[in-house]
Amino acid sequence: MKRLPIFLIATFFIGSFFYSCNTTKDDDDDTLPDAVFNATVTGAVNQVISFTLPENVAGSEAVNGSFSSAIDLFSMNAMNLSGAWQLGLSYNNSSFGVGTYDLAGTSGFTNPSQAQTSFLATSGSITISKADLFQGVGSGVGGADTYFVDGSFTAMMESSDTPPQQVQVSGTFSGITISVN
């Protein structure tokens, strides 16, 4: 008779443990966020770019980026994989995180289908409004942490034509994968 209450109590605790593990699983969901990228280009080229990558899986478009502390460079690239257009945003800073940063002159836009030369940034900024650590592997050779970032950007860009042609590019992004080392 004494064994039955002990067995029931043990069953209750074990059952509670499995139930709590099951309910916390939703909080630790390993589903990657959707990458959403929107940009409007006006001026010498007029184009609207808008796409969503479910769980950050590239389709006909792709977007991702990196930050290297060794060279103080953030870079995010969005592109049509068939080569119809490409937009690159970069800034130089010794740290990565939430904030507003001046775009580097290496930021650029190209759309070969509209017979335009490429455009490079003459001014602009990128704002990172959210940077969530997804997977941290720490420092060391080949070590990179993965973040998902949200934010916005605006830029004035100019071609190398004489006289130069100009475009203004602005947009928003969310859930973009950024590797940081």
Tab-separated table of N, CA and C in Angstrom:
chain	number	residue	atom	x	y	z
A	1	MET	N	0.796	-1.192	0.000
A	1	MET	CA	0.000	0.000	0.000
A	1	MET	C	0.844	1.263	0.000
A	2	LYS	N	1.998	1.264	0.684
A	2	LYS	CA	2.818	2.447	0.754
A	2	LYS	C	3.420	2.773	-0.611
A	3	ARG	N	3.584	1.786	-1.428
A	3	ARG	CA	4.196	2.004	-2.741
A	3	ARG	C	3.266	2.749	-3.694
A	4	LEU	N	1.974	2.560	-3.593
A	4	LEU	CA	1.023	3.209	-4.473
A	4	LEU	C	1.058	4.739	-4.351
A	5	PRO	N	1.033	5.341	-3.139
A	5	PRO	CA	1.113	6.801	-3.047
A	5	PRO	C	2.450	7.340	-3.571
A	6	ILE	N	3.538	6.648	-3.285
A	6	ILE	CA	4.847	7.084	-3.792
A	6	ILE	C	4.848	7.013	-5.317
A	7	PHE	N	4.301	5.955	-5.868
A	7	PHE	CA	4.226	5.822	-7.328
A	7	PHE	C	3.373	6.928	-7.935
A	8	LEU	N	2.233	7.244	-7.306
A	8	LEU	CA	1.363	8.296	-7.816
A	8	LEU	C	2.034	9.671	-7.734
A	9	ILE	N	2.734	9.945	-6.622
A	9	ILE	CA	3.439	11.220	-6.483
A	9	ILE	C	4.548	11.322	-7.522
A	10	ALA	N	5.306	10.246	-7.691
A	10	ALA	CA	6.385	10.244	-8.694
A	10	ALA	C	5.803	10.435	-10.094
A	11	THR	N	4.705	9.784	-10.393
A	11	THR	CA	4.056	9.942	-11.699
A	11	THR	C	3.597	11.375	-11.894
A	12	PHE	N	3.037	12.002	-10.841
A	12	PHE	CA	2.596	13.385	-10.919
A	12	PHE	C	3.769	14.319	-11.233
A	13	PHE	N	4.895	14.165	-10.507
A	13	PHE	CA	6.054	15.036	-10.735
A	13	PHE	C	6.662	14.829	-12.123
A	14	ILE	N	6.774	13.598	-12.552
A	14	ILE	CA	7.327	13.316	-13.884
A	14	ILE	C	6.397	13.862	-14.956
A	15	GLY	N	5.089	13.656	-14.763
A	15	GLY	CA	4.121	14.206	-15.720
A	15	GLY	C	4.169	15.719	-15.772
A	16	SER	N	4.300	16.372	-14.598
A	16	SER	CA	4.413	17.836	-14.550
A	16	SER	C	5.661	18.310	-15.270
A	17	PHE	N	6.762	17.597	-15.108
A	17	PHE	CA	8.017	17.966	-15.769
A	17	PHE	C	7.851	17.938	-17.287
A	18	PHE	N	7.272	16.843	-17.812
A	18	PHE	CA	7.091	16.758	-19.257
A	18	PHE	C	6.096	17.790	-19.757
A	19	TYR	N	5.060	18.077	-18.982
A	19	TYR	CA	4.097	19.088	-19.385
A	19	TYR	C	4.761	20.464	-19.458
A	20	SER	N	5.571	20.812	-18.439
A	20	SER	CA	6.216	22.123	-18.443
A	20	SER	C	7.238	22.207	-19.566
A	21	CYS	N	7.934	21.132	-19.868
A	21	CYS	CA	8.877	21.150	-20.997
A	21	CYS	C	8.126	21.371	-22.298
A	22	ASN	N	6.977	20.767	-22.414
A	22	ASN	CA	6.200	20.919	-23.630
A	22	ASN	C	5.669	22.343	-23.772
A	23	THR	N	5.250	22.975	-22.681
A	23	THR	CA	4.690	24.313	-22.793
A	23	THR	C	5.765	25.364	-23.002
A	24	THR	N	6.988	25.166	-22.534
A	24	THR	CA	8.048	26.146	-22.765
A	24	THR	C	8.645	25.998	-24.156
A	25	LYS	N	8.380	24.932	-24.840
A	25	LYS	CA	8.900	24.734	-26.197
A	25	LYS	C	8.447	25.855	-27.119
A	26	ASP	N	7.213	26.343	-26.929
A	26	ASP	CA	6.724	27.427	-27.775
A	26	ASP	C	7.548	28.697	-27.596
A	27	ASP	N	8.045	28.948	-26.374
A	27	ASP	CA	8.858	30.137	-26.120
A	27	ASP	C	10.222	30.040	-26.796
A	28	ASP	N	10.718	28.822	-26.981
A	28	ASP	CA	12.029	28.613	-27.593
A	28	ASP	C	11.879	28.176	-29.043
A	29	ASP	N	10.896	28.704	-29.719
A	29	ASP	CA	10.609	28.344	-31.100
A	29	ASP	C	11.827	28.609	-31.980
A	30	ASP	N	12.253	27.592	-32.711
A	30	ASP	CA	13.430	27.709	-33.569
A	30	ASP	C	13.092	28.193	-34.973
A	31	THR	N	11.859	28.613	-35.196
A	31	THR	CA	11.467	29.121	-36.503
A	31	THR	C	12.164	30.443	-36.763
A	32	LEU	N	12.805	30.555	-37.900
A	32	LEU	CA	13.477	31.796	-38.266
A	32	LEU	C	12.444	32.834	-38.683
A	33	PRO	N	12.733	34.114	-38.443
A	33	PRO	CA	11.786	35.145	-38.871
A	33	PRO	C	11.805	35.313	-40.387
A	34	ASP	N	10.727	35.844	-40.907
A	34	ASP	CA	10.694	36.190	-42.328
A	34	ASP	C	11.548	37.436	-42.532
A	35	ALA	N	12.318	37.449	-43.607
A	35	ALA	CA	13.070	38.648	-43.982
A	35	ALA	C	12.169	39.472	-44.894
A	36	VAL	N	11.944	40.729	-44.519
A	36	VAL	CA	11.086	41.618	-45.305
A	36	VAL	C	11.925	42.820	-45.710
A	37	PHE	N	11.930	43.127	-47.012
A	37	PHE	CA	12.731	44.240	-47.522
A	37	PHE	C	11.882	45.076	-48.462
A	38	ASN	N	11.872	46.391	-48.233
A	38	ASN	CA	11.122	47.331	-49.075
A	38	ASN	C	12.013	48.527	-49.383
A	39	ALA	N	12.034	48.926	-50.648
A	39	ALA	CA	12.807	50.112	-51.044
A	39	ALA	C	12.107	50.802	-52.204
A	40	THR	N	12.248	52.115	-52.219
A	40	THR	CA	11.737	52.919	-53.327
A	40	THR	C	12.906	53.706	-53.905
A	41	VAL	N	13.074	53.605	-55.214
A	41	VAL	CA	14.136	54.323	-55.925
A	41	VAL	C	13.450	55.338	-56.834
A	42	THR	N	13.852	56.610	-56.726
A	42	THR	CA	13.274	57.651	-57.569
A	42	THR	C	14.394	58.510	-58.137
A	43	GLY	N	14.139	59.085	-59.284
A	43	GLY	CA	15.129	59.950	-59.940
A	43	GLY	C	15.428	59.412	-61.321
A	44	ALA	N	16.708	59.214	-61.626
A	44	ALA	CA	17.111	58.690	-62.936
A	44	ALA	C	16.557	57.294	-63.177
A	45	VAL	N	16.314	56.559	-62.114
A	45	VAL	CA	15.663	55.248	-62.164
A	45	VAL	C	14.495	55.304	-61.189
A	46	ASN	N	13.361	54.795	-61.622
A	46	ASN	CA	12.187	54.713	-60.752
A	46	ASN	C	11.825	53.251	-60.590
A	47	GLN	N	11.869	52.787	-59.349
A	47	GLN	CA	11.630	51.374	-59.104
A	47	GLN	C	11.156	51.173	-57.675
A	48	VAL	N	10.226	50.241	-57.510
A	48	VAL	CA	9.794	49.827	-56.182
A	48	VAL	C	10.257	48.391	-55.988
A	49	ILE	N	10.950	48.169	-54.884
A	49	ILE	CA	11.455	46.843	-54.542
A	49	ILE	C	10.736	46.413	-53.273
A	50	SER	N	10.095	45.267	-53.305
A	50	SER	CA	9.367	44.787	-52.139
A	50	SER	C	9.305	43.268	-52.190
A	51	PHE	N	9.863	42.613	-51.184
A	51	PHE	CA	9.784	41.159	-51.146
A	51	PHE	C	9.888	40.653	-49.718
A	52	THR	N	9.389	39.443	-49.529
A	52	THR	CA	9.451	38.740	-48.249
A	52	THR	C	10.065	37.378	-48.496
A	53	LEU	N	11.033	37.016	-47.657
A	53	LEU	CA	11.660	35.696	-47.727
A	53	LEU	C	11.208	34.894	-46.513
A	54	PRO	N	10.252	33.970	-46.695
A	54	PRO	CA	9.787	33.188	-45.551
A	54	PRO	C	10.952	32.458	-44.876
A	55	GLU	N	11.075	32.638	-43.570
A	55	GLU	CA	12.137	32.049	-42.755
A	55	GLU	C	13.531	32.335	-43.325
A	56	ASN	N	13.699	33.487	-43.979
A	56	ASN	CA	14.988	33.942	-44.503
A	56	ASN	C	15.555	33.040	-45.599
A	57	VAL	N	14.689	32.331	-46.319
A	57	VAL	CA	15.156	31.473	-47.406
A	57	VAL	C	15.027	32.241	-48.716
A	58	ALA	N	16.151	32.387	-49.439
A	58	ALA	CA	16.164	33.137	-50.689
A	58	ALA	C	15.267	32.478	-51.724
A	59	GLY	N	14.645	33.319	-52.520
A	59	GLY	CA	13.835	32.866	-53.641
A	59	GLY	C	14.420	33.492	-54.894
A	60	SER	N	13.640	34.326	-55.578
A	60	SER	CA	14.189	35.051	-56.728
A	60	SER	C	14.946	36.292	-56.261
A	61	GLU	N	14.784	36.663	-54.975
A	61	GLU	CA	15.548	37.747	-54.363
A	61	GLU	C	16.255	37.198	-53.129
A	62	ALA	N	17.243	37.950	-52.668
A	62	ALA	CA	17.970	37.578	-51.451
A	62	ALA	C	18.381	38.850	-50.727
A	63	VAL	N	18.535	38.745	-49.410
A	63	VAL	CA	19.047	39.856	-48.603
A	63	VAL	C	19.708	39.274	-47.357
A	64	ASN	N	20.897	39.776	-47.044
A	64	ASN	CA	21.598	39.410	-45.818
A	64	ASN	C	22.757	40.367	-45.629
A	65	GLY	N	23.520	40.167	-44.575
A	65	GLY	CA	24.620	41.088	-44.342
A	65	GLY	C	25.600	40.580	-43.325
A	66	SER	N	26.573	41.462	-43.019
A	66	SER	CA	27.604	41.107	-42.056
A	66	SER	C	28.183	42.365	-41.420
A	67	PHE	N	28.819	42.154	-40.288
A	67	PHE	CA	29.594	43.205	-39.636
A	67	PHE	C	30.921	42.588	-39.238
A	68	SER	N	32.017	43.219	-39.653
A	68	SER	CA	33.347	42.751	-39.306
A	68	SER	C	34.013	43.771	-38.385
A	69	SER	N	34.296	43.352	-37.150
A	69	SER	CA	34.968	44.257	-36.219
A	69	SER	C	36.435	44.442	-36.593
A	70	ALA	N	37.004	43.532	-37.372
A	70	ALA	CA	38.405	43.649	-37.783
A	70	ALA	C	38.619	44.839	-38.713
A	71	ILE	N	37.599	45.155	-39.526
A	71	ILE	CA	37.737	46.282	-40.460
A	71	ILE	C	36.663	47.348	-40.236
A	72	ASP	N	35.921	47.222	-39.117
A	72	ASP	CA	34.890	48.198	-38.752
A	72	ASP	C	33.905	48.450	-39.892
A	73	LEU	N	33.369	47.372	-40.484
A	73	LEU	CA	32.498	47.517	-41.651
A	73	LEU	C	31.225	46.705	-41.494
A	74	PHE	N	30.086	47.397	-41.649
A	74	PHE	CA	28.761	46.780	-41.748
A	74	PHE	C	28.375	46.794	-43.209
A	75	SER	N	27.817	45.698	-43.689
A	75	SER	CA	27.381	45.617	-45.080
A	75	SER	C	26.098	44.805	-45.159
A	76	MET	N	25.091	45.325	-45.875
A	76	MET	CA	23.850	44.608	-46.126
A	76	MET	C	23.559	44.691	-47.616
A	77	ASN	N	23.294	43.546	-48.239
A	77	ASN	CA	23.054	43.497	-49.674
A	77	ASN	C	21.712	42.853	-49.974
A	78	ALA	N	20.947	43.512	-50.831
A	78	ALA	CA	19.679	42.979	-51.327
A	78	ALA	C	19.806	42.896	-52.837
A	79	MET	N	19.324	41.824	-53.418
A	79	MET	CA	19.477	41.674	-54.866
A	79	MET	C	18.442	40.755	-55.470
A	80	ASN	N	18.226	40.967	-56.749
A	80	ASN	CA	17.455	40.054	-57.563
A	80	ASN	C	18.467	39.046	-58.086
A	81	LEU	N	18.234	37.756	-57.864
A	81	LEU	CA	19.234	36.745	-58.196
A	81	LEU	C	19.442	36.554	-59.697
A	82	SER	N	18.543	37.073	-60.524
A	82	SER	CA	18.768	37.007	-61.972
A	82	SER	C	19.592	38.201	-62.454
A	83	GLY	N	19.961	39.092	-61.539
A	83	GLY	CA	20.813	40.233	-61.886
A	83	GLY	C	20.071	41.473	-62.339
A	84	ALA	N	18.756	41.528	-62.151
A	84	ALA	CA	17.977	42.680	-62.609
A	84	ALA	C	18.308	43.945	-61.815
A	85	TRP	N	18.635	43.812	-60.542
A	85	TRP	CA	18.983	44.969	-59.713
A	85	TRP	C	19.776	44.502	-58.499
A	86	GLN	N	20.494	45.429	-57.885
A	86	GLN	CA	21.246	45.140	-56.665
A	86	GLN	C	21.385	46.421	-55.852
A	87	LEU	N	21.225	46.310	-54.536
A	87	LEU	CA	21.367	47.435	-53.614
A	87	LEU	C	22.261	47.006	-52.469
A	88	GLY	N	23.311	47.770	-52.235
A	88	GLY	CA	24.223	47.494	-51.133
A	88	GLY	C	24.298	48.686	-50.204
A	89	LEU	N	24.189	48.437	-48.913
A	89	LEU	CA	24.269	49.487	-47.901
A	89	LEU	C	25.413	49.151	-46.952
A	90	SER	N	26.272	50.132	-46.671
A	90	SER	CA	27.382	49.877	-45.769
A	90	SER	C	27.686	51.109	-44.928
A	91	TYR	N	28.291	50.868	-43.775
A	91	TYR	CA	28.781	51.958	-42.938
A	91	TYR	C	30.033	51.491	-42.209
A	92	ASN	N	30.860	52.452	-41.836
A	92	ASN	CA	32.066	52.173	-41.066
A	92	ASN	C	31.844	52.614	-39.627
A	93	ASN	N	32.046	51.698	-38.688
A	93	ASN	CA	31.914	52.010	-37.270
A	93	ASN	C	32.596	50.889	-36.501
A	94	SER	N	33.090	51.192	-35.330
A	94	SER	CA	33.802	50.187	-34.547
A	94	SER	C	32.870	49.244	-33.789
A	95	SER	N	31.559	49.501	-33.833
A	95	SER	CA	30.646	48.615	-33.122
A	95	SER	C	29.376	48.373	-33.934
A	96	PHE	N	28.705	47.283	-33.587
A	96	PHE	CA	27.446	46.904	-34.224
A	96	PHE	C	26.344	46.975	-33.182
A	97	GLY	N	25.199	47.497	-33.557
A	97	GLY	CA	24.051	47.505	-32.660
A	97	GLY	C	23.025	48.535	-33.073
A	98	VAL	N	22.035	48.711	-32.227
A	98	VAL	CA	20.965	49.670	-32.476
A	98	VAL	C	21.572	51.068	-32.546
A	99	GLY	N	21.147	51.830	-33.560
A	99	GLY	CA	21.636	53.190	-33.723
A	99	GLY	C	21.467	53.659	-35.151
A	100	THR	N	21.857	54.907	-35.409
A	100	THR	CA	21.816	55.479	-36.760
A	100	THR	C	23.241	55.759	-37.194
A	101	TYR	N	23.567	55.336	-38.410
A	101	TYR	CA	24.931	55.415	-38.926
A	101	TYR	C	24.935	56.079	-40.300
A	102	ASP	N	25.971	56.863	-40.583
A	102	ASP	CA	26.128	57.482	-41.899
A	102	ASP	C	26.562	56.419	-42.897
A	103	LEU	N	25.921	56.412	-44.063
A	103	LEU	CA	26.287	55.450	-45.095
A	103	LEU	C	27.664	55.779	-45.660
A	104	ALA	N	28.390	54.740	-45.995
A	104	ALA	CA	29.697	54.893	-46.640
A	104	ALA	C	29.487	55.124	-48.134
A	105	GLY	N	30.465	55.748	-48.768
A	105	GLY	CA	30.399	56.010	-50.207
A	105	GLY	C	30.407	54.748	-51.050
A	106	THR	N	30.673	53.603	-50.432
A	106	THR	CA	30.632	52.328	-51.152
A	106	THR	C	29.219	51.774	-51.258
A	107	SER	N	28.257	52.379	-50.567
A	107	SER	CA	26.857	51.958	-50.707
A	107	SER	C	26.418	52.284	-52.125
A	108	GLY	N	25.691	51.381	-52.746
A	108	GLY	CA	25.324	51.641	-54.128
A	108	GLY	C	24.105	50.887	-54.604
A	109	PHE	N	23.646	51.291	-55.785
A	109	PHE	CA	22.480	50.687	-56.435
A	109	PHE	C	22.787	50.537	-57.921
A	110	THR	N	22.358	49.436	-58.491
A	110	THR	CA	22.483	49.248	-59.933
A	110	THR	C	21.252	48.523	-60.462
A	111	ASN	N	20.855	48.895	-61.670
A	111	ASN	CA	19.762	48.246	-62.363
A	111	ASN	C	20.141	48.173	-63.837
A	112	PRO	N	20.899	47.130	-64.230
A	112	PRO	CA	21.361	47.028	-65.612
A	112	PRO	C	20.237	46.970	-66.641
A	113	SER	N	19.049	46.516	-66.231
A	113	SER	CA	17.944	46.407	-67.190
A	113	SER	C	17.456	47.775	-67.652
A	114	GLN	N	17.769	48.833	-66.896
A	114	GLN	CA	17.361	50.171	-67.303
A	114	GLN	C	18.519	50.940	-67.935
A	115	ALA	N	19.567	50.225	-68.330
A	115	ALA	CA	20.718	50.784	-69.049
A	115	ALA	C	21.355	51.958	-68.313
A	116	GLN	N	21.367	51.893	-67.012
A	116	GLN	CA	21.989	52.937	-66.206
A	116	GLN	C	23.303	52.415	-65.643
A	117	THR	N	24.256	53.304	-65.473
A	117	THR	CA	25.456	52.922	-64.760
A	117	THR	C	25.093	52.767	-63.296
A	118	SER	N	26.022	52.321	-62.520
A	118	SER	CA	25.738	52.167	-61.098
A	118	SER	C	25.765	53.518	-60.399
A	119	PHE	N	25.102	53.568	-59.261
A	119	PHE	CA	25.004	54.780	-58.456
A	119	PHE	C	25.691	54.518	-57.120
A	120	LEU	N	26.474	55.484	-56.646
A	120	LEU	CA	27.126	55.376	-55.352
A	120	LEU	C	26.613	56.462	-54.419
A	121	ALA	N	26.565	56.156	-53.136
A	121	ALA	CA	26.009	57.081	-52.143
A	121	ALA	C	26.861	58.332	-52.004
A	122	THR	N	26.199	59.470	-51.992
A	122	THR	CA	26.856	60.733	-51.682
A	122	THR	C	26.465	61.195	-50.284
A	123	SER	N	25.336	60.707	-49.772
A	123	SER	CA	24.897	60.981	-48.409
A	123	SER	C	23.814	59.978	-48.045
A	124	GLY	N	23.518	59.931	-46.767
A	124	GLY	CA	22.448	59.046	-46.327
A	124	GLY	C	22.774	58.394	-45.007
A	125	SER	N	21.803	57.660	-44.504
A	125	SER	CA	21.986	56.982	-43.224
A	125	SER	C	21.191	55.685	-43.194
A	126	ILE	N	21.601	54.823	-42.289
A	126	ILE	CA	20.882	53.585	-42.023
A	126	ILE	C	20.629	53.536	-40.520
A	127	THR	N	19.409	53.190	-40.154
A	127	THR	CA	19.037	53.084	-38.749
A	127	THR	C	18.719	51.634	-38.444
A	128	ILE	N	19.387	51.092	-37.451
A	128	ILE	CA	19.067	49.757	-36.952
A	128	ILE	C	18.249	49.972	-35.683
A	129	SER	N	16.968	49.635	-35.774
A	129	SER	CA	16.061	49.870	-34.646
A	129	SER	C	15.948	48.658	-33.734
A	130	LYS	N	16.343	47.496	-34.230
A	130	LYS	CA	16.260	46.269	-33.438
A	130	LYS	C	17.341	45.316	-33.920
A	131	ALA	N	18.067	44.700	-32.977
A	131	ALA	CA	19.097	43.711	-33.313
A	131	ALA	C	18.982	42.575	-32.299
A	132	ASP	N	18.318	41.494	-32.692
A	132	ASP	CA	18.101	40.355	-31.804
A	132	ASP	C	19.133	39.270	-32.075
A	133	LEU	N	19.849	38.874	-31.018
A	133	LEU	CA	20.810	37.788	-31.148
A	133	LEU	C	20.046	36.481	-31.310
A	134	PHE	N	20.329	35.754	-32.384
A	134	PHE	CA	19.694	34.467	-32.619
A	134	PHE	C	20.606	33.336	-32.158
A	135	GLN	N	21.869	33.426	-32.578
A	135	GLN	CA	22.807	32.364	-32.236
A	135	GLN	C	24.168	32.987	-31.978
A	136	GLY	N	24.654	32.838	-30.780
A	136	GLY	CA	25.959	33.364	-30.429
A	136	GLY	C	26.968	32.243	-30.333
A	137	VAL	N	28.056	32.363	-31.061
A	137	VAL	CA	29.112	31.350	-31.002
A	137	VAL	C	30.380	31.920	-30.398
A	138	GLY	N	30.371	33.204	-30.093
A	138	GLY	CA	31.525	33.824	-29.451
A	138	GLY	C	32.614	34.187	-30.421
A	139	SER	N	33.708	34.661	-29.862
A	139	SER	CA	34.814	35.098	-30.705
A	139	SER	C	35.745	33.933	-30.999
A	140	GLY	N	36.741	34.193	-31.788
A	140	GLY	CA	37.704	33.172	-32.178
A	140	GLY	C	37.754	33.063	-33.681
A	141	VAL	N	38.644	32.228	-34.143
A	141	VAL	CA	38.810	32.055	-35.585
A	141	VAL	C	37.521	31.496	-36.178
A	142	GLY	N	36.960	32.229	-37.102
A	142	GLY	CA	35.730	31.800	-37.764
A	142	GLY	C	34.480	31.968	-36.926
A	143	GLY	N	34.606	32.522	-35.726
A	143	GLY	CA	33.443	32.679	-34.860
A	143	GLY	C	32.597	33.860	-35.287
A	144	ALA	N	31.316	33.639	-35.466
A	144	ALA	CA	30.403	34.730	-35.834
A	144	ALA	C	29.079	34.523	-35.108
A	145	ASP	N	28.509	35.623	-34.621
A	145	ASP	CA	27.190	35.602	-34.013
A	145	ASP	C	26.165	35.963	-35.087
A	146	THR	N	24.990	35.356	-35.008
A	146	THR	CA	23.933	35.646	-35.967
A	146	THR	C	22.863	36.501	-35.300
A	147	TYR	N	22.557	37.632	-35.933
A	147	TYR	CA	21.521	38.546	-35.451
A	147	TYR	C	20.434	38.665	-36.520
A	148	PHE	N	19.231	39.017	-36.087
A	148	PHE	CA	18.175	39.420	-36.999
A	148	PHE	C	17.898	40.887	-36.706
A	149	VAL	N	17.944	41.727	-37.745
A	149	VAL	CA	17.834	43.168	-37.534
A	149	VAL	C	16.640	43.761	-38.273
A	150	ASP	N	16.115	44.855	-37.700
A	150	ASP	CA	15.052	45.665	-38.299
A	150	ASP	C	15.586	47.081	-38.411
A	151	GLY	N	15.057	47.832	-39.372
A	151	GLY	CA	15.455	49.226	-39.468
A	151	GLY	C	14.968	49.904	-40.726
A	152	SER	N	15.649	51.003	-41.060
A	152	SER	CA	15.280	51.806	-42.231
A	152	SER	C	16.530	52.483	-42.785
A	153	PHE	N	16.409	53.038	-43.976
A	153	PHE	CA	17.536	53.715	-44.599
A	153	PHE	C	17.048	54.764	-45.586
A	154	THR	N	17.919	55.702	-45.874
A	154	THR	CA	17.672	56.689	-46.912
A	154	THR	C	19.020	57.103	-47.476
A	155	ALA	N	19.076	57.321	-48.787
A	155	ALA	CA	20.351	57.677	-49.410
A	155	ALA	C	20.142	58.491	-50.673
A	156	MET	N	21.053	59.411	-50.909
A	156	MET	CA	21.178	60.085	-52.200
A	156	MET	C	22.353	59.416	-52.889
A	157	MET	N	22.162	59.053	-54.155
A	157	MET	CA	23.216	58.368	-54.903
A	157	MET	C	23.402	59.037	-56.247
A	158	GLU	N	24.636	58.941	-56.749
A	158	GLU	CA	25.000	59.601	-57.994
A	158	GLU	C	25.765	58.640	-58.888
A	159	SER	N	25.557	58.783	-60.206
A	159	SER	CA	26.311	57.971	-61.164
A	159	SER	C	27.613	58.687	-61.510
A	160	SER	N	28.476	57.998	-62.227
A	160	SER	CA	29.739	58.611	-62.654
A	160	SER	C	29.605	59.253	-64.034
A	161	ASP	N	28.378	59.331	-64.551
A	161	ASP	CA	28.138	59.973	-65.849
A	161	ASP	C	28.485	61.458	-65.787
A	162	THR	N	28.695	62.047	-66.960
A	162	THR	CA	28.887	63.501	-67.052
A	162	THR	C	27.736	64.062	-67.868
A	163	PRO	N	26.868	64.864	-67.303
A	163	PRO	CA	26.737	65.173	-65.883
A	163	PRO	C	26.190	63.963	-65.137
A	164	PRO	N	26.439	63.894	-63.821
A	164	PRO	CA	25.980	62.743	-63.044
A	164	PRO	C	24.450	62.675	-62.962
A	165	GLN	N	23.952	61.453	-62.986
A	165	GLN	CA	22.526	61.218	-62.753
A	165	GLN	C	22.350	60.885	-61.279
A	166	GLN	N	21.180	61.174	-60.750
A	166	GLN	CA	20.950	60.958	-59.325
A	166	GLN	C	19.713	60.122	-59.076
A	167	VAL	N	19.769	59.378	-57.972
A	167	VAL	CA	18.601	58.664	-57.464
A	167	VAL	C	18.531	58.870	-55.961
A	168	GLN	N	17.321	58.832	-55.458
A	168	GLN	CA	17.117	58.805	-54.014
A	168	GLN	C	16.540	57.436	-53.698
A	169	VAL	N	17.121	56.781	-52.694
A	169	VAL	CA	16.692	55.434	-52.303
A	169	VAL	C	16.314	55.472	-50.832
A	170	SER	N	15.140	54.954	-50.516
A	170	SER	CA	14.733	54.869	-49.112
A	170	SER	C	13.942	53.585	-48.908
A	171	GLY	N	13.942	53.098	-47.672
A	171	GLY	CA	13.208	51.876	-47.434
A	171	GLY	C	13.279	51.396	-46.007
A	172	THR	N	12.699	50.218	-45.805
A	172	THR	CA	12.659	49.566	-44.492
A	172	THR	C	13.023	48.105	-44.647
A	173	PHE	N	13.410	47.517	-43.535
A	173	PHE	CA	13.736	46.081	-43.538
A	173	PHE	C	13.446	45.506	-42.167
A	174	SER	N	13.165	44.208	-42.129
A	174	SER	CA	12.966	43.513	-40.852
A	174	SER	C	13.351	42.056	-41.004
A	175	GLY	N	13.866	41.499	-39.904
A	175	GLY	CA	14.232	40.080	-39.886
A	175	GLY	C	15.411	39.735	-40.770
A	176	ILE	N	16.288	40.692	-41.046
A	176	ILE	CA	17.422	40.441	-41.954
A	176	ILE	C	18.557	39.778	-41.181
A	177	THR	N	19.108	38.700	-41.715
A	177	THR	CA	20.210	37.976	-41.094
A	177	THR	C	21.501	38.756	-41.238
A	178	ILE	N	22.163	39.019	-40.109
A	178	ILE	CA	23.457	39.695	-40.103
A	178	ILE	C	24.427	38.839	-39.296
A	179	SER	N	25.549	38.462	-39.898
A	179	SER	CA	26.608	37.727	-39.206
A	179	SER	C	27.605	38.722	-38.654
A	180	VAL	N	27.908	38.611	-37.370
A	180	VAL	CA	28.784	39.576	-36.699
A	180	VAL	C	29.985	38.844	-36.137
A	181	ASN	N	31.177	39.327	-36.511
A	181	ASN	CA	32.400	38.759	-35.909
A	181	ASN	C	33.412	39.831	-35.631
